[in-house]
Amino acid sequence: MATSVGILTVSDKCSRGQALDTSGPALRQLLETASSGGQRWTVVASLVVPDDRTLISQTIRDWCVLPATSVPLCRLVVVTGGTGISPSDVTVEAIEPLFTKKLPSLATAMVVGSLKITPMAALSQVTAGVVGETIVVAVPGSKKGSVENLQQILSVLPHAVDTAMAQSGTRHLHSSSGVPIPSTVEAQPLAMCGCSRPDDDTTTHVAEGLSNDLEASVDRRARKSPYPMIPVDEALRLVLSHIAELPAVELPLRDIREGQIIAADVIARENVPGYPAAVMDGYAVIAADGPGTFTVRGATTAGRATMASEEKLLQTGEVMRVATGAPIPLGANAVVMVEDTQLLESHNGEESVVRILESGRVVPGQHIRAVGHDLRKGSVVVSAGSAITAVGGEIGALAVSGHNKFLVHAMPRIAVLSSGDEVVDTLKPTSTLEYGAIRDCNRPALLAALASLGCPTFDLGVVKDDPDSLAQTMGQALTTCQGIISTGGVSMGERDWLKPVVEQRLNGKIIFGRVAMKPSKPTTFAAMPTGKFVFALPGNPVSALVAFHMFAAPAIRKLAGHLVKQRGEMAMSILRPSVLAVFEGSDIHLDRVRPEYLRAALAWDQKKFQWSVRVTDQHQQSSRVASMLHANALISLPRGTNEKPTVRSGESVTAIIIASPHFQ
C-alpha cells in the first residue's frame, strides 16, 4: 500500500535560488526506496519555502487538514530545515501550534539516535506530532542530518500513520499481545498494520500480489476481496503519480486536433498586419484636410496594392479609395467611411470627385490598423499549456504566427475492450440474444467518451473469459497503445481474470484493486512495464462510466499535457473540474459506508445566478445505463452520519463536471 508523503524544505537561500536543495531529494530517495511495515511511500508534494512562519504553517495546513468530503493530500509530512537555534529558525514555532497531538517520543528517538553520530544533535529542535490525521515530522536542514534523523524512526512510521487515521480505535491494528501485526502475510484474511482504512468488512491488506492464482482451482480463490478499499482522492493521486505527460511532437497545423495542448510558446515571426491597413471600406485621406471636395486619385484593395516604393505621396486635396484590409497609401493618415461621403463626378465608371461630409471629419490614425496592431513580431501568439478548443481561436492564432509546424503534446492512444462470455458485441451485426446473453454497451460508450477528449482509440472488441485470450489481446495492444481500459472481470466471480492476468501474465503491478465509492467499488488500476497502464473497470455500465470519468479521464488529460503550466491546487480542478451547486429534488439518504456519485444534470440558473443540479433518474442502480442519459455531472455525496443522514433540496453539493453544463 502506498502512503502519500509531502516534503517541505525550509530555507531562505534555497527559496531564492542562491543554494541548491539537497535535503528534499535525499529524503525523497530514502522514503521511496524504503519499505517498512508493509508500506510504500509515495511523494505527492514537495515545496521549498523561506524561513517564514506564515508560509510554513499555511503549507502544513494545505497538505494535512482534512476537508469535509475528502482526505488530506499527505499522510506523512517531513519538514527539513529551520530546526536550529538561530533567530531565523522558526520551523518548530510554525508547526507545533498546529499539532492536535504531540509525539515527543518520536522526537526523542531522533535525537538519541543522532547523538550516537554527532554531539551537535543536542542543538537540534526536531519535533513530531499529528495535524488532523497526518503525521508531521521536523528534521534538520542538512542533507546528512535530515536523512539520519528520519532513519531513526522510519520503522515505526507506518504504524504511526495508520494509528493517526484510526478514528474508531486502534485495537484492530494490533495482535492480542498488543504488538503491531507484522507486515508479511501468508494467507487471507489477516488484519494488517498499514495505511488502509477498514471496509464494510474489517479486513485490510496490502495491494501487491493478491490476485487469485491462475493455475489454482476455483475452490482456492479468495472468499473476500484481498484488496484494501482506498479513498477516492487517494486512488486518483496514485493514478496521477504513475502518469506523466507524453513527450511533445511537431505537427503541421492541419494535423492539430481539439483537446491537444501546446507544448512550447509559439512566437510570432512577423507583424500582423505587416503594413498600415484600412479597418473599413472608404477613402484614405489626409486628416488635416477636413471635410470638403476632393479628387479621387485611384484605389487600393486588399491583395492588389501597389508597393510603397512605387507610390507617389497622396497630396492635399486628393483621396484614394481603400477596401477593408488594404494598405494605406503613402501620405494618407486616416480613413473616412463610404457612408460619410457623397459622389459628385465620375468618368467611364470610375469615381473622379467626391465630397467628404461634415460627419466624415477624422483625426490622424482613425480607422487604420497600425503595423503589428494585431500581432507583434517576437510576441507570444499562443503560450505553452494552452488547449486547442473547438472554438477555433487557437488554430486561427497559430495560422497567422508565420510558422508551418508546432510543438504539441501527443494524445495517448487508448485501447478499449469488454470481457465476458455473456457479452455480445453490439458493434457487429447481431440477431436475437440467446438466453443469458447481454449486449455490450460499455465499449461503445467508452469509445465515445474517449473521442470527446480528443483521444485516438483502438477497439479490441469483446474478449471471452479466458486468461490466454485476455493476455494475448492485452499484450498485443500494449505494444502500440499507451494504455488499456477494460470492463468486466474485476470482481469476485470464478471467471474474473483481469487482475491475475495483469499481474501474472503481463508483469503489471496492481496499484489498487478497490475504491471506497458507490458505484464502481471494484475499480482497478495497474502500472505496466515501460510506463503504460491498465484501467480495469467494473462490468456494470454505470459503474464503468463513473469510474472512467473519476479516474481514467483525469489520467488522459494529464498524459495529454493539461498540467504543463498548472500545478498544486489548480491541478485537480483542471483534471477533474467541479462546482458547488444547489441540489434540487427529493431528499437523498446518504450511504453510511461509502461516498456516492449520482448521475445528474447540471445547469446554470441565469436568474438566480447559481449552479443547480438534479439527478437524471430516481433509479440509480449501477446496472441501469438509463441513469446516464442526459447526465453532464456526478453529484459527489459524502458518507452519511448520525448528524448528517440525508441531503435535502436547497443544500449545496459538489458537482463533478463530465460534459458541458446546460444554461437556463
XYZ file of C-alpha atoms in Angstrom:
664
model
C 0.000 0.000 0.000
C 1.404 3.397 -0.934
C 1.228 6.238 1.555
C 1.227 9.837 0.338
C 4.117 11.967 1.592
C 4.887 15.681 1.481
C 8.431 17.028 1.796
C 8.771 20.674 2.795
C 12.211 22.292 2.629
C 12.575 25.457 4.719
C 15.461 27.647 3.562
C 15.789 31.315 2.684
C 18.692 30.669 0.312
C 17.115 27.729 -1.482
C 13.841 29.603 -1.922
C 15.735 32.486 -3.550
C 17.754 30.178 -5.794
C 21.032 31.038 -4.050
C 21.551 27.431 -2.914
C 20.511 24.002 -4.146
C 18.067 21.970 -2.082
C 19.823 18.636 -1.450
C 17.901 17.555 1.663
C 14.487 17.302 -0.014
C 15.675 14.990 -2.829
C 17.680 12.894 -0.339
C 14.593 12.399 1.842
C 12.531 11.506 -1.216
C 15.083 8.868 -2.232
C 15.184 7.443 1.310
C 11.412 7.139 1.541
C 10.699 5.877 -1.952
C 13.370 3.174 -1.706
C 12.344 2.134 1.807
C 9.693 -0.433 2.610
C 8.724 -0.832 6.224
C 5.644 -2.072 7.975
C 4.223 -3.379 4.710
C 4.077 0.159 3.416
C 5.447 2.057 0.428
C 5.969 5.799 0.498
C 4.966 7.954 -2.477
C 5.970 11.623 -2.504
C 2.966 13.532 -3.852
C 4.010 17.052 -2.823
C 7.339 18.843 -2.445
C 7.998 22.530 -1.920
C 10.751 24.935 -0.902
C 9.730 27.928 1.235
C 11.720 30.619 3.053
C 12.065 30.777 6.841
C 8.644 32.339 7.197
C 6.274 31.140 9.928
C 3.145 32.024 7.966
C 4.219 30.205 4.782
C 5.376 27.141 6.704
C 2.155 26.972 8.694
C -0.079 27.505 5.664
C 1.686 24.787 3.668
C 1.240 22.296 6.521
C -2.450 23.201 6.707
C -2.881 22.760 2.944
C -1.224 19.341 2.995
C -2.668 17.993 6.223
C -6.046 19.458 7.116
C -8.869 17.050 6.356
C -11.569 18.610 4.125
C -15.187 17.777 4.867
C -15.658 15.471 1.885
C -12.107 14.403 1.102
C -8.854 13.120 2.534
C -5.725 15.127 3.265
C -3.172 15.414 0.482
C -0.476 13.798 2.643
C -0.490 11.117 5.329
C 3.089 11.946 6.306
C 4.846 15.306 6.072
C 8.593 15.663 6.599
C 9.851 19.214 7.151
C 13.593 19.755 6.724
C 15.343 22.928 7.834
C 14.723 25.691 10.332
C 15.174 23.440 13.389
C 18.310 25.111 14.716
C 18.653 27.731 17.458
C 19.362 30.842 15.386
C 16.789 33.681 15.349
C 15.799 32.817 11.772
C 14.989 29.176 12.631
C 11.186 29.248 13.015
C 10.047 25.827 11.795
C 9.202 24.425 15.222
C 7.365 27.594 16.230
C 5.371 27.442 12.973
C 4.201 23.819 13.136
C 3.832 22.931 16.824
C 0.738 25.168 17.307
C -0.936 23.049 14.613
C -0.413 19.767 16.477
C -3.587 18.112 17.718
C -1.294 15.633 19.440
C 2.420 15.957 20.166
C 4.653 12.931 19.685
C 7.670 13.727 21.895
C 8.897 10.127 21.866
C 9.452 10.265 18.107
C 11.488 13.440 18.549
C 13.451 11.803 21.377
C 14.191 8.756 19.235
C 15.599 11.010 16.516
C 17.805 12.939 18.955
C 19.076 9.826 20.780
C 19.962 8.143 17.518
C 21.660 11.243 16.155
C 23.693 11.788 19.354
C 25.424 8.489 18.635
C 26.690 10.093 15.443
C 27.419 13.680 16.500
C 27.152 15.676 19.773
C 25.840 18.612 17.706
C 22.484 16.812 17.592
C 21.852 18.233 21.052
C 21.348 21.647 19.436
C 18.613 20.492 17.060
C 14.951 21.256 17.764
C 13.477 18.254 15.986
C 9.794 17.702 16.700
C 6.886 15.472 15.711
C 3.120 15.468 16.069
C -0.260 14.875 14.460
C -2.071 17.504 12.372
C -5.586 16.313 11.610
C -4.926 12.717 10.534
C -1.371 13.350 9.282
C 1.953 12.651 10.963
C 4.269 15.685 10.749
C 7.992 15.335 11.487
C 10.573 18.148 11.503
C 14.217 17.179 10.901
C 17.448 19.185 10.472
C 18.168 21.048 7.276
C 21.447 19.403 6.262
C 21.294 16.527 3.799
C 23.158 14.155 6.137
C 21.296 15.231 9.280
C 17.857 15.048 7.695
C 18.368 11.506 6.422
C 19.988 10.257 9.657
C 17.158 11.613 11.803
C 14.406 10.147 9.653
C 16.167 6.774 9.558
C 15.901 6.564 13.362
C 12.082 6.432 13.210
C 11.407 5.022 9.743
C 10.464 1.566 11.040
C 7.670 2.900 13.286
C 6.228 5.499 10.911
C 3.858 3.067 9.106
C 2.161 2.211 12.378
C 2.119 5.882 13.402
C 0.414 6.805 10.116
C -2.181 4.068 10.485
C -2.891 4.953 14.109
C -3.362 8.628 13.274
C -6.078 7.586 10.785
C -7.870 5.163 13.128
C -10.883 7.206 14.147
C -12.642 4.180 15.665
C -9.772 2.997 17.838
C -6.575 1.015 17.239
C -7.441 -2.411 18.618
C -7.775 -3.818 15.096
C -4.231 -2.664 14.316
C -2.624 -4.908 16.938
C -2.420 -8.574 17.763
C -3.850 -9.893 21.041
C -0.496 -9.248 22.686
C -0.701 -5.558 21.854
C 2.232 -5.768 19.427
C 1.691 -4.302 15.937
C 0.800 -7.053 13.489
C 3.775 -7.788 11.206
C 3.713 -6.713 7.601
C 4.151 -10.125 5.997
C 1.026 -12.087 5.153
C 0.794 -15.713 4.122
C -2.912 -16.306 3.640
C -6.085 -14.326 3.702
C -7.586 -12.979 5.772
C -5.138 -11.405 8.223
C -5.568 -7.905 9.622
C -2.562 -5.753 8.973
C -0.968 -2.638 10.364
C -0.870 -0.425 7.288
C -2.350 2.763 5.942
C -5.531 1.185 4.590
C -8.897 2.134 6.005
C -11.377 -0.559 7.066
C -14.043 -1.528 4.556
C -17.553 -2.778 5.125
C -15.633 -5.862 6.196
C -12.925 -5.358 8.820
C -10.057 -6.983 6.937
C -7.446 -4.908 5.140
C -4.369 -5.998 3.224
C -1.541 -4.642 1.201
C -2.375 -4.378 -2.502
C 0.554 -6.259 -4.046
C 0.472 -9.768 -5.472
C -3.023 -10.511 -4.174
C -4.753 -11.777 -7.293
C -6.039 -15.335 -7.495
C -3.577 -17.896 -8.817
C -4.375 -18.527 -12.484
C -3.383 -22.161 -12.084
C -5.390 -22.794 -8.918
C -8.785 -24.496 -8.811
C -11.924 -22.462 -8.154
C -12.221 -23.697 -4.558
C -8.929 -21.950 -3.745
C -9.981 -18.473 -4.826
C -10.327 -15.741 -2.181
C -13.725 -15.659 -0.492
C -13.386 -11.947 0.215
C -11.580 -9.369 -1.828
C -7.977 -9.163 -0.629
C -7.646 -5.629 -1.970
C -7.892 -2.766 0.534
C -10.643 -0.290 -0.273
C -8.907 3.067 -0.536
C -10.463 6.562 -0.552
C -11.389 8.115 -3.895
C -8.955 11.019 -3.710
C -6.122 8.729 -2.665
C -6.894 6.490 -5.643
C -6.724 9.428 -8.037
C -3.436 10.615 -6.534
C -1.975 7.160 -7.012
C -3.127 7.150 -10.633
C -1.619 10.558 -11.320
C 1.648 9.649 -9.576
C 2.103 6.884 -12.187
C 1.172 9.118 -15.136
C 3.490 11.593 -16.862
C 2.867 13.938 -19.769
C 3.621 12.406 -23.131
C 6.533 13.972 -24.998
C 5.900 16.773 -27.432
C 5.626 16.123 -31.160
C 5.943 18.551 -34.072
C 2.812 18.683 -36.205
C 1.627 20.767 -39.158
C -1.413 22.915 -38.490
C -3.791 20.613 -40.371
C -2.961 17.697 -38.039
C -3.548 19.512 -34.747
C -6.797 18.445 -33.095
C -9.174 19.709 -30.448
C -8.006 18.769 -26.971
C -4.290 18.869 -27.737
C -2.022 21.064 -25.634
C 0.608 23.453 -26.974
C 3.964 22.293 -25.583
C 6.071 25.405 -26.212
C 5.349 29.099 -26.589
C 4.611 29.991 -30.209
C 6.475 33.194 -31.108
C 5.253 35.418 -33.949
C 7.675 35.501 -36.876
C 6.154 38.634 -38.390
C 3.933 41.594 -37.665
C 0.207 41.305 -38.286
C -0.673 43.341 -40.218
C 2.675 43.906 -41.883
C 1.505 47.277 -43.247
C -0.892 50.060 -42.127
C -4.297 48.618 -43.082
C -7.747 50.112 -43.562
C -10.271 48.984 -40.969
C -13.239 49.568 -43.268
C -14.207 50.467 -46.825
C -13.847 54.179 -47.576
C -11.281 56.768 -48.607
C -7.708 57.252 -47.457
C -7.285 60.941 -46.627
C -5.007 63.480 -45.048
C -6.843 64.131 -41.775
C -5.821 67.801 -41.692
C -7.743 68.426 -44.945
C -11.056 68.013 -43.140
C -14.438 67.876 -44.976
C -14.740 69.258 -48.498
C -14.436 68.328 -52.171
C -11.601 66.022 -53.275
C -10.176 64.420 -56.359
C -10.198 60.620 -56.287
C -6.726 59.522 -57.391
C -7.473 55.821 -57.675
C -7.984 52.792 -55.474
C -6.088 50.305 -53.362
C -7.646 46.974 -52.475
C -6.547 44.042 -50.380
C -4.198 41.838 -52.414
C -3.902 44.397 -55.259
C -1.958 47.155 -53.573
C 0.957 48.997 -55.207
C 4.300 48.583 -53.452
C 5.059 51.562 -51.211
C 8.287 52.232 -53.101
C 6.256 52.687 -56.293
C 3.686 55.045 -54.841
C 3.520 58.798 -55.063
C 2.626 60.635 -51.890
C -1.039 61.489 -51.531
C -1.336 65.252 -51.911
C -3.609 67.729 -50.168
C -6.921 67.790 -51.992
C -6.605 64.142 -53.028
C -8.194 60.988 -51.619
C -7.829 57.354 -52.581
C -10.414 54.600 -52.402
C -9.462 51.801 -49.963
C -11.060 48.465 -49.185
C -11.146 46.820 -45.793
C -7.735 45.299 -45.098
C -5.998 47.163 -47.921
C -2.734 49.077 -47.345
C -2.982 52.811 -46.648
C -1.271 54.811 -49.447
C 1.772 56.906 -48.636
C 0.903 60.350 -47.346
C -2.550 59.347 -46.026
C -3.073 59.102 -42.280
C -6.798 58.377 -41.804
C -9.789 56.666 -43.433
C -13.226 58.189 -43.997
C -16.128 55.734 -44.256
C -18.028 55.477 -47.540
C -21.179 56.396 -45.642
C -19.679 59.819 -44.802
C -19.101 60.804 -48.448
C -21.074 61.908 -51.500
C -20.180 61.151 -55.142
C -20.033 64.350 -57.233
C -18.443 63.257 -60.536
C -17.440 60.061 -62.311
C -15.745 59.198 -65.603
C -16.048 55.918 -67.538
C -17.500 54.211 -64.480
C -14.769 55.460 -62.157
C -15.234 57.991 -59.376
C -13.369 61.184 -60.003
C -14.675 63.717 -57.429
C -16.262 63.117 -54.017
C -17.378 65.326 -51.176
C -16.440 64.395 -47.611
C -19.344 65.377 -45.425
C -19.071 67.063 -42.075
C -19.804 63.689 -40.458
C -16.605 62.419 -42.075
C -14.303 64.651 -40.081
C -11.452 62.402 -38.813
C -8.294 62.583 -36.747
C -4.904 61.062 -37.651
C -4.909 57.280 -37.310
C -8.682 56.902 -37.420
C -9.903 53.603 -38.944
C -6.332 52.381 -39.535
C -4.695 49.258 -38.079
C -1.065 50.087 -37.439
C 1.782 47.692 -38.261
C 1.734 44.919 -35.638
C -1.588 46.080 -34.229
C -2.949 42.521 -34.069
C 0.314 40.683 -33.500
C 3.809 41.955 -32.843
C 6.809 40.142 -34.252
C 8.563 38.349 -31.392
C 5.496 38.272 -29.143
C 3.865 35.089 -27.798
C 0.995 34.066 -30.056
C -0.128 31.023 -28.066
C 1.517 30.121 -24.763
C 2.632 26.669 -23.663
C -0.136 24.857 -21.840
C -2.919 26.309 -23.982
C -5.572 23.831 -25.081
C -6.823 23.655 -28.651
C -10.581 24.196 -28.483
C -13.427 23.718 -30.925
C -13.979 27.485 -30.950
C -11.165 27.867 -33.483
C -9.354 30.776 -31.848
C -6.171 28.851 -31.101
C -5.969 27.394 -34.609
C -6.560 30.855 -36.089
C -3.799 32.357 -33.964
C -1.369 29.606 -34.924
C -2.227 30.147 -38.586
C -1.097 33.793 -38.527
C 2.056 33.166 -36.474
C 4.202 32.597 -39.551
C 5.126 29.006 -38.597
C 4.369 25.822 -40.507
C 4.751 23.329 -37.659
C 4.078 23.454 -33.931
C 5.123 21.526 -30.821
C 2.112 19.921 -29.156
C 1.739 17.170 -26.604
C 0.832 13.873 -28.191
C -2.583 12.453 -27.377
C -2.466 8.998 -25.803
C -3.826 6.137 -27.869
C -6.094 4.056 -25.665
C -7.302 0.516 -26.334
C -10.772 -0.492 -25.134
C -12.158 -3.962 -24.524
C -15.160 -5.592 -22.914
C -14.794 -9.011 -21.334
C -17.281 -11.748 -20.576
C -18.630 -14.950 -22.064
C -22.131 -13.496 -21.878
C -21.291 -10.228 -23.670
C -22.425 -9.802 -27.290
C -20.579 -7.284 -29.476
C -23.152 -4.640 -30.447
C -20.779 -3.042 -32.957
C -21.198 -6.109 -35.136
C -24.446 -7.307 -36.762
C -26.384 -9.316 -34.180
C -29.651 -11.174 -34.189
C -31.790 -12.027 -31.196
C -29.967 -12.680 -27.934
C -29.567 -16.125 -26.529
C -30.823 -16.707 -23.005
C -28.280 -15.327 -20.523
C -26.523 -13.074 -23.038
C -26.291 -9.269 -22.825
C -25.489 -6.626 -25.400
C -22.230 -4.737 -24.884
C -22.900 -1.083 -24.101
C -19.679 -0.432 -22.182
C -17.249 -0.444 -25.079
C -19.283 1.833 -27.393
C -19.888 4.260 -24.515
C -16.205 4.376 -23.530
C -15.068 4.799 -27.133
C -17.433 7.784 -27.430
C -16.217 9.242 -24.120
C -12.595 8.934 -25.233
C -13.406 10.571 -28.560
C -14.885 13.547 -26.684
C -11.463 14.004 -25.061
C -9.829 14.044 -28.494
C -8.216 10.700 -27.761
C -7.400 8.235 -30.577
C -8.647 4.749 -29.755
C -8.114 1.120 -30.648
C -11.161 -1.135 -30.394
C -10.195 -4.572 -29.043
C -13.739 -5.892 -29.223
C -15.251 -8.386 -26.789
C -12.857 -10.889 -25.212
C -14.109 -14.091 -23.656
C -13.448 -15.020 -20.010
C -10.270 -16.903 -20.826
C -6.855 -15.979 -19.364
C -4.966 -16.869 -22.552
C -7.248 -14.773 -24.758
C -7.112 -11.824 -22.370
C -3.324 -11.998 -22.027
C -2.774 -12.236 -25.786
C -5.201 -9.431 -26.658
C -3.963 -7.060 -23.966
C -0.299 -7.874 -24.506
C -0.512 -7.049 -28.208
C -2.423 -3.831 -27.525
C 0.201 -2.611 -25.056
C 2.823 -2.701 -27.794
C 1.014 0.016 -29.739
C -1.148 1.844 -27.155
C -0.373 3.943 -24.118
C -2.949 2.125 -22.020
C -5.956 -0.154 -21.916
C -9.409 0.420 -20.489
C -11.285 -2.822 -19.930
C -14.656 -3.553 -18.384
C -15.756 -6.663 -16.534
C -13.821 -9.447 -14.851
C -12.587 -7.465 -11.829
C -14.860 -8.635 -9.031
C -15.170 -11.909 -7.070
C -16.509 -14.270 -9.752
C -14.718 -17.509 -10.511
C -14.011 -16.304 -14.046
C -12.928 -12.772 -13.161
C -9.442 -12.976 -14.660
C -8.389 -9.356 -15.260
C -6.312 -8.845 -12.115
C -4.400 -12.171 -12.246
C -3.781 -11.795 -15.992
C -2.345 -8.313 -15.470
C -0.094 -9.449 -12.628
C 0.874 -12.985 -13.640
C 0.903 -12.860 -17.432
C 1.660 -9.223 -18.275
C 4.041 -8.391 -15.390
C 1.864 -5.496 -14.288
C 1.632 -4.099 -10.779
C -1.816 -3.633 -9.260
C -1.711 -0.208 -7.614
C -5.218 -0.567 -6.187
C -8.000 -3.064 -6.646
C -10.945 -1.456 -4.869
C -12.070 2.104 -4.187
C -14.376 3.297 -1.405
C -17.104 4.629 -3.658
C -20.598 3.817 -4.842
C -20.854 2.729 -7.616
C -17.547 1.445 -9.105
C -16.074 -0.188 -5.975
C -14.061 -2.873 -7.885
C -12.235 -0.259 -9.991
C -8.664 -1.425 -10.557
C -5.594 0.448 -11.727
C -2.351 -1.251 -12.747
C 1.024 0.153 -13.732
C 2.538 -1.784 -16.615
C 6.131 -2.107 -17.807
C 7.548 0.794 -19.860
C 5.234 3.306 -18.208
C 1.946 2.039 -19.627
C -1.212 1.314 -17.643
C -4.450 -0.613 -17.402
C -7.749 0.626 -16.020
C -9.822 -2.480 -15.298
C -13.315 -1.115 -14.689
C -16.406 -2.906 -13.390
C -18.765 -4.587 -15.828
C -21.942 -2.792 -14.794
C -22.380 0.015 -17.358
C -22.908 2.869 -14.893
C -20.006 1.694 -12.732
C -17.763 1.637 -15.795
C -18.674 5.164 -16.915
C -18.478 6.676 -13.429
C -15.046 5.123 -12.877
C -13.935 6.382 -16.290
C -14.840 9.979 -15.502
C -13.448 9.805 -11.959
C -10.064 8.250 -12.791
C -9.371 7.499 -16.463
C -10.402 10.894 -17.872
C -8.146 12.843 -15.442
C -5.266 10.484 -16.262
C -5.739 11.044 -20.002
C -5.832 14.815 -19.500
C -2.539 14.661 -17.613
C -0.997 12.440 -20.301
C -2.120 14.957 -22.917
C -0.314 17.798 -21.127
C -3.165 19.650 -19.428
C -0.909 20.365 -16.428
C 2.009 21.813 -18.397
C 1.664 25.165 -16.640
C -0.596 24.188 -13.760
C 0.456 22.594 -10.509
C -0.713 22.315 -6.916
C -4.227 23.401 -6.074
C -5.159 24.184 -9.695
C -4.215 20.738 -10.942
C -7.270 18.863 -9.719
C -9.715 21.492 -10.952
C -8.260 21.047 -14.443
C -8.090 17.259 -14.451
C -11.461 16.696 -12.777
C -13.405 20.001 -12.736
C -16.218 20.547 -10.259
C -18.502 23.307 -8.992
C -20.686 23.901 -5.967
C -24.331 23.618 -6.975
C -27.735 23.830 -5.300
C -29.374 20.406 -5.138
C -32.936 20.244 -6.434
C -35.249 17.290 -5.937
C -36.330 14.781 -3.306
C -34.169 14.198 -0.234
C -31.356 11.678 -0.685
C -30.396 9.273 2.083
C -26.619 9.112 2.351
C -24.866 5.754 2.262
C -23.252 5.015 5.656
C -20.327 3.019 4.239
C -19.127 4.686 1.045
C -19.363 8.117 -0.581
C -21.732 8.047 -3.545
C -21.645 9.558 -7.024
C -25.085 10.143 -8.529
C -25.673 10.812 -12.209
C -27.081 14.291 -12.599
C -27.952 17.226 -14.850
C -26.044 20.405 -14.034
C -27.339 23.784 -15.208
C -26.526 27.444 -14.739
C -29.573 29.344 -13.480
C -29.165 32.791 -15.017
C -31.988 34.286 -12.960
C -30.622 33.101 -9.612
C -27.009 33.398 -10.780
C -26.072 29.978 -9.424
C -25.458 26.377 -10.444
C -28.278 23.933 -9.861
C -28.197 20.148 -10.122
C -30.729 17.318 -10.026
C -30.470 13.563 -10.523
C -31.225 12.333 -14.029
C -33.146 9.297 -12.811
C -34.602 8.260 -9.449
C -33.289 4.731 -10.058
C -29.529 4.981 -9.733
C -28.565 1.304 -9.798
C -25.174 0.626 -11.335
C -26.738 -1.685 -13.925
C -29.221 0.942 -15.149
C -27.492 2.678 -18.040
C -30.574 4.885 -18.483
C -29.458 6.833 -15.418
C -26.565 8.153 -17.550
C -28.954 9.619 -20.123
C -28.598 13.433 -20.284
C -26.076 13.347 -17.410
C -23.375 16.002 -17.512
C -22.281 15.778 -13.884
C -21.807 13.471 -10.925
C -23.144 14.631 -7.572
C -20.438 13.840 -5.011
C -22.117 12.795 -1.757
C -20.193 12.081 1.462
C -20.854 9.100 3.699
C -23.867 9.539 5.926
C -23.572 10.052 9.682
C -25.994 10.287 12.572
C -25.596 14.057 12.441
C -25.949 14.202 8.645
C -28.078 11.283 7.334
C -29.537 12.999 4.233
C -29.059 15.698 1.623
C -32.093 17.922 1.265
C -33.342 20.065 -1.574
C -31.738 23.511 -1.482
C -28.450 22.335 0.027
C -25.114 22.920 -1.678
C -23.397 19.847 -3.119
C -20.265 19.249 -5.172
C -20.996 18.510 -8.826
C -18.173 16.917 -10.820
C -18.468 18.075 -14.431
C -18.308 15.275 -17.028
C -19.812 17.129 -20.022
C -20.806 20.674 -20.973
C -23.305 22.126 -18.473
C -26.718 23.440 -19.505
C -27.870 27.060 -19.263
C -31.381 28.032 -18.282
